[in-house]
Short mmCIF file of C-alpha atoms in Angstrom, two decimals:
data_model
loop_
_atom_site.label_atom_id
_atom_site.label_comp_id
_atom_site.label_asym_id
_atom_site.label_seq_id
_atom_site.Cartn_x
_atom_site.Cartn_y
_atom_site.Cartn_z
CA UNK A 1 -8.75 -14.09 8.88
CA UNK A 2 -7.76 -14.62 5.60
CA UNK A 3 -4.66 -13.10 3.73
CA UNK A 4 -3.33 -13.16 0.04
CA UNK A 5 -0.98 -11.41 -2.03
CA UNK A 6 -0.49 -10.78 -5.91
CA UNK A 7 2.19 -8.87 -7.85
CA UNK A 8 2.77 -8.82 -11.63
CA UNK A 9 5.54 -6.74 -13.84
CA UNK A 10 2.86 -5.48 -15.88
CA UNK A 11 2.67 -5.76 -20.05
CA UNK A 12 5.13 -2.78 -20.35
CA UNK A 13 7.56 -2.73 -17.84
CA UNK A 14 10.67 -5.07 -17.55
CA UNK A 15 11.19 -4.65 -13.98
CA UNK A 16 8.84 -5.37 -10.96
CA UNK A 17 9.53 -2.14 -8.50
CA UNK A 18 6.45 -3.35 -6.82
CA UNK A 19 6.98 -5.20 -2.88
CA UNK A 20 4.69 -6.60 -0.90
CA UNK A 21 5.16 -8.65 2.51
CA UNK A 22 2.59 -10.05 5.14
CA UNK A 23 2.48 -11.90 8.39
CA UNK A 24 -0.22 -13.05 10.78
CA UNK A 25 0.43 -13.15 14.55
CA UNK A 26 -2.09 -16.12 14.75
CA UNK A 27 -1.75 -16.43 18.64
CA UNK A 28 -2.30 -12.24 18.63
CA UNK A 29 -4.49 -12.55 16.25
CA UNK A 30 -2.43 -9.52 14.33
CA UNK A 31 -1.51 -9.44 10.58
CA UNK A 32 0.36 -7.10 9.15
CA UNK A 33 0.83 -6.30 5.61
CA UNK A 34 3.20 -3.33 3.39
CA UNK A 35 3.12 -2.57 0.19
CA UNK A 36 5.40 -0.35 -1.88
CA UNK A 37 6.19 1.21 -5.00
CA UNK A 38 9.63 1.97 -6.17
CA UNK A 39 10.76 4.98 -8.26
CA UNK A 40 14.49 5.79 -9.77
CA UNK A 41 15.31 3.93 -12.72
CA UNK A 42 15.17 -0.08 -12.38
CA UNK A 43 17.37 -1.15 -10.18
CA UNK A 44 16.63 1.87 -7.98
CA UNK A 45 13.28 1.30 -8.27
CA UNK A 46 13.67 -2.25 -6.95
CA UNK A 47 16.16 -1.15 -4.18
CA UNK A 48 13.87 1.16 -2.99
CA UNK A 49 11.17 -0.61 -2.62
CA UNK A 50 12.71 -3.76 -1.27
CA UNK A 51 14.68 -2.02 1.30
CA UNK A 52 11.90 -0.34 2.68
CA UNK A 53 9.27 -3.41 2.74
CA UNK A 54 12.17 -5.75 4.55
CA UNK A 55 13.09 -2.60 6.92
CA UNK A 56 9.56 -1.81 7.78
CA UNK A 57 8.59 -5.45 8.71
CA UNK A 58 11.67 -6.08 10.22
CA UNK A 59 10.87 -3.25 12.69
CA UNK A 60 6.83 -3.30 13.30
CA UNK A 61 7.71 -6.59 13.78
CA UNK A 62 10.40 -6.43 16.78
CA UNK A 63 8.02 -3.87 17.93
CA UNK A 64 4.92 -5.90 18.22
CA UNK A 65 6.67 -9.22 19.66
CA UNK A 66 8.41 -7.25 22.33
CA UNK A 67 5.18 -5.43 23.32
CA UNK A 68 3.76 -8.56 24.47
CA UNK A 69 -0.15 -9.35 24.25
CA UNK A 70 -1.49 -5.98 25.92
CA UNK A 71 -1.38 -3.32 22.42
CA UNK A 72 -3.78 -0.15 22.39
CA UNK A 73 -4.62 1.04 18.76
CA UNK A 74 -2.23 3.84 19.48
CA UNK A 75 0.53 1.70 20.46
CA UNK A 76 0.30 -0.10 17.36
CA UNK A 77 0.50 3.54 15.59
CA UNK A 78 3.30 4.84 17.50
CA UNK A 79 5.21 1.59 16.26
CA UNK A 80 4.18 1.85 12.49
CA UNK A 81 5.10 5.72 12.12
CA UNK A 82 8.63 4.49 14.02
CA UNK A 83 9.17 1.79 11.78
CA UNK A 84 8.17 4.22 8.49
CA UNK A 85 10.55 6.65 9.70
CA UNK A 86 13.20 4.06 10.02
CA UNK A 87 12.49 2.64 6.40
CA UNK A 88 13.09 6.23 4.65
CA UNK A 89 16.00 6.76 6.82
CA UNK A 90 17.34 3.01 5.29
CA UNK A 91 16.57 4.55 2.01
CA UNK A 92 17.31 8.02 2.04
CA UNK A 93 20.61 6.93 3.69
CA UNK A 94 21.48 4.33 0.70
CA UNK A 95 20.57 6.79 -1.93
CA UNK A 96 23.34 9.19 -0.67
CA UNK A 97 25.74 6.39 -0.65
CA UNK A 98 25.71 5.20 -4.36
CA UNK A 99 25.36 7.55 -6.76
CA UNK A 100 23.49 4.76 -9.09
CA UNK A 101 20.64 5.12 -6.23
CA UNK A 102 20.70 8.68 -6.26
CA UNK A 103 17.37 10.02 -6.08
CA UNK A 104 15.53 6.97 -5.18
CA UNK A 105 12.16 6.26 -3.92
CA UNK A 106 9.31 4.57 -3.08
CA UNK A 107 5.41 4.36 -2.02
CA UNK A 108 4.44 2.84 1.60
CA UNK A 109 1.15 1.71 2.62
CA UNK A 110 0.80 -0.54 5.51
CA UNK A 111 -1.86 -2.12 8.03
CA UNK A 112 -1.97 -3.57 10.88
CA UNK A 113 -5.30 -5.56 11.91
CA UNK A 114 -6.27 -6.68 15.34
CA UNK A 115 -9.02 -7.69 17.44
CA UNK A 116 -10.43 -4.01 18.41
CA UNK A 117 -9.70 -2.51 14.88
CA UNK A 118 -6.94 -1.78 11.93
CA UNK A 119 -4.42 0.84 11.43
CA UNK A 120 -3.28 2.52 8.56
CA UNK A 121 -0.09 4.44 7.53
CA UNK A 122 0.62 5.34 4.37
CA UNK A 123 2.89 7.97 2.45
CA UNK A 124 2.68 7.98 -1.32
CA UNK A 125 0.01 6.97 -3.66
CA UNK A 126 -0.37 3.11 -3.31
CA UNK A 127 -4.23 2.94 -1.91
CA UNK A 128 -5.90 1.00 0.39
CA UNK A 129 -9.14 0.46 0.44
CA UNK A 130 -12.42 -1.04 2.89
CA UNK A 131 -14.74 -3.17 1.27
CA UNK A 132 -18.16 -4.08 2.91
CA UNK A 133 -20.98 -6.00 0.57
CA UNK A 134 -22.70 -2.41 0.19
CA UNK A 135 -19.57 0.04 -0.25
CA UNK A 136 -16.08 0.71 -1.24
CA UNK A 137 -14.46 3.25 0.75
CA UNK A 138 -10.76 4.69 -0.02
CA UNK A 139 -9.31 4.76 3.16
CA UNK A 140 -5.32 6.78 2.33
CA UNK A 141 -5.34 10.41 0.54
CA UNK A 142 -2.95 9.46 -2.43
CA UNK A 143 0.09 12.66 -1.93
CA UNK A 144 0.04 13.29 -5.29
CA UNK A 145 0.12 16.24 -8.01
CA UNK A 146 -3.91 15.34 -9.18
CA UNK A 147 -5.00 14.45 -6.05
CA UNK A 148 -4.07 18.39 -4.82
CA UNK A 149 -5.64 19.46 -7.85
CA UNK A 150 -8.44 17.67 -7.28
CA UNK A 151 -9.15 18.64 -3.42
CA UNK A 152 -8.41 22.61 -5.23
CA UNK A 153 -11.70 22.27 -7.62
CA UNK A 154 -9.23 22.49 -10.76
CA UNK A 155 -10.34 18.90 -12.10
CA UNK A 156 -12.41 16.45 -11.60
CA UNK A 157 -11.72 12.81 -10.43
CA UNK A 158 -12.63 11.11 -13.49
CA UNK A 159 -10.29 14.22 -15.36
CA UNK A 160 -7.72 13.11 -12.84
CA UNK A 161 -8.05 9.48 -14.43
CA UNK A 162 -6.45 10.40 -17.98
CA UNK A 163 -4.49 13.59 -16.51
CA UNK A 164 -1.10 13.52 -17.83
CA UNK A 165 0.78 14.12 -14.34
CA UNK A 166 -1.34 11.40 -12.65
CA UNK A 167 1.94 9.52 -12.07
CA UNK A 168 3.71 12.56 -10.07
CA UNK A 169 3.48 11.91 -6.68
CA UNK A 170 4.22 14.83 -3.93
CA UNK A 171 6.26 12.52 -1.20
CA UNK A 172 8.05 9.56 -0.70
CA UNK A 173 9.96 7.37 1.46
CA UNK A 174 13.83 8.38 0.77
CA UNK A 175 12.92 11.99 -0.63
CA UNK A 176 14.04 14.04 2.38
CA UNK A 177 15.19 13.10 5.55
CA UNK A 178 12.37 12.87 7.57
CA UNK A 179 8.84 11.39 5.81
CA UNK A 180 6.38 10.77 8.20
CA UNK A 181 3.27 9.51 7.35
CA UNK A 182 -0.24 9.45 7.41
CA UNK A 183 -2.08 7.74 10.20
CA UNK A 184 -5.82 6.21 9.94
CA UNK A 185 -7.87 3.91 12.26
CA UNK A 186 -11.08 1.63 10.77
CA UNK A 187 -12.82 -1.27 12.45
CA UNK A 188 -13.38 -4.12 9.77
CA UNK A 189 -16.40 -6.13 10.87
CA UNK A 190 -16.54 -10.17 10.01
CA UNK A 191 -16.63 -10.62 6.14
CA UNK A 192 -15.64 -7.13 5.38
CA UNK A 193 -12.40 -6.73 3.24
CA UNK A 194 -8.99 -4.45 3.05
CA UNK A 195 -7.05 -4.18 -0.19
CA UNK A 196 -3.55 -2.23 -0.21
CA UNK A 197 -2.84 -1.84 -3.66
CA UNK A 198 0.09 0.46 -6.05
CA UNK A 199 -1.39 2.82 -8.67
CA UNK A 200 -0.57 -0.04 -11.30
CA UNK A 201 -3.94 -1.50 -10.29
CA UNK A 202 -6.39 1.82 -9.67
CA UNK A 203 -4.71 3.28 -13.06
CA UNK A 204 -6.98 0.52 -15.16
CA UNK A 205 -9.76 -0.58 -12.65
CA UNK A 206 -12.36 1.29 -11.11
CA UNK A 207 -13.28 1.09 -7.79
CA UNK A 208 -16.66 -0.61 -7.96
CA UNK A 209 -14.67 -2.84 -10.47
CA UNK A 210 -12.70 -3.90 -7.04
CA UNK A 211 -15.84 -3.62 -5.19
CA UNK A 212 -17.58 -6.49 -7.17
CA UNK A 213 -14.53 -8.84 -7.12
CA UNK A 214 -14.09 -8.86 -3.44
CA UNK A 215 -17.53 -9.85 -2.54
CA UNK A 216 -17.54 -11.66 -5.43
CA UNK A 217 -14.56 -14.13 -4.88
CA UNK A 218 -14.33 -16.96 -3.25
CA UNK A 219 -11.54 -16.42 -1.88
CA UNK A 220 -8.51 -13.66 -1.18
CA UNK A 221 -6.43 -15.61 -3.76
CA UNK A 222 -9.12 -15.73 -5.85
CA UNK A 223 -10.05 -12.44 -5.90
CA UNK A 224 -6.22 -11.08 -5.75
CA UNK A 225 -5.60 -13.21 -9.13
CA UNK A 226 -8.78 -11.55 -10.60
CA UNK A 227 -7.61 -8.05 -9.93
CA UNK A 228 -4.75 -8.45 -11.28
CA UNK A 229 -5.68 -10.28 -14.10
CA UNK A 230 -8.46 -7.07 -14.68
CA UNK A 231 -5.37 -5.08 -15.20
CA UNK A 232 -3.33 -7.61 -17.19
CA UNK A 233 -6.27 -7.52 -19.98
CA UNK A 234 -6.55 -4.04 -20.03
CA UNK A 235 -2.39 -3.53 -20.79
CA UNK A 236 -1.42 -3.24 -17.16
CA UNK A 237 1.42 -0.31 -18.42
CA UNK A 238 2.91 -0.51 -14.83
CA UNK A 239 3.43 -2.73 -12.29
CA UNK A 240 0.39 -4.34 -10.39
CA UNK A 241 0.08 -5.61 -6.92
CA UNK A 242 -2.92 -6.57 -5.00
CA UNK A 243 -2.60 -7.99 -1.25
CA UNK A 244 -6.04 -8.71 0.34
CA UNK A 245 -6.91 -9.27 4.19
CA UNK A 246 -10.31 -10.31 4.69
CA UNK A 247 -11.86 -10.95 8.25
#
């Protein structure tokens, strides 16, 4: 198992609102990895996003070493919607506290791979993706204004591309009280990738674009550093993070 992580500011923006964390369990055989995407202004932005990654991990983590070696799939979920709901509570909670916060958010996508499979959560419009050598798949439904349009028949996906609300997302973590999200199970075989990723990436490379590079690459740092590069070249007007598990 193989796991790598790469975020970048972008060419336009000052501030990185993008977070990312992993960890491998190797004696589990369990890594887990979060990525978000803040929203508010800068400093909210950051706030968000880091208070949410660090209270997430924090969490699934406790969770998973206290469960001991014996964890269904479902377990595993039970423990990742808990520790979502405890993040937007940490940042719902802080953005009624300081006005300078007020209105805060943030994107969450998370995984957690095992032995018998992965599990996704994610609530927002960071994406996460499964890569075999023969197909990319887009694992999350971003909550956003065009992807609601989209599933309506009112535009297409390539009109969603250039749409000028393509930014507008429909939830985040720290927007109400209670955000949970959504739940998805996948079983990865040997060679086969996963890449979470914020919008600041999909915005400027196309899927088969992402495709290419991770069967491509040598390696998860290799092809994390590509990625992002990709979107470097081509302006990169917000924030870009890649993180890349590969089995």
């Amino acid at each position: 198992m193989e796991l790598w992580g790469v975020t970048d500011s972008g060419k336009v923006r000052k501030h990185n609102q993008d977070v990312f964390k992993m960890h491998h369990y190797e004696d589990k055989d369990i890594a887990v990895l979060v990525v978000c995407d803040g929203m508010g202004g800068a400093n909210a932005g950051d706030v968000a996003s880091k208070l949410a990654v660090e209270s997430f991990m924090h969490h699934l983590k406790a969770a998973i070493e206290n469960a001991g070696n014996v964890c269904s799939k479902e377990d595993i979920a039970k423990m990742m919607i808990d520790a979502v709901l405890i993040a937007n509570n940490t940042v719902y909670n802080k953005s009624l506290q300081d006005e300078d916060f007020s209105g805060m958010g943030t994107t969450l996508t998370a995984a957690v791979s095992t032995s018998a499979g992965e599990i996704i959560v994610n609530v927002g419009d960071s994406r996460l993706y499964h890569i075999t050598p023969g197909k990319i798949t887009q694992i999350t439904r971003d909550h956003s204004v065009v992807e609601d349009m989209i599933e309506r028949g009112e535009i297409t996906r390539s009109q969603a591309r250039r749409h000028s609300g393509r930014n507008l997302i429909t939830r985040a973590l720290g927007a109400s009280l209670h955000e949970a999200p959504d739940v998805f199970f996948i079983k990865m075989n040997k060679g086969e990738s996963i890449l979470l990723c914020s919008d600041g990436l999909t915005e400027v490379v196309l899927d088969s674009e992402i495709q290419y590079q991770l069967i491509t690459g040598t390696s998860v740092q290799k092809s994390c550093e590509a990625l992002v590069g990709m979107a470097l070249e081509r302006g990169a007007p917000d924030n870009v993070t890649a993180v890349v598990l590969r089995k």
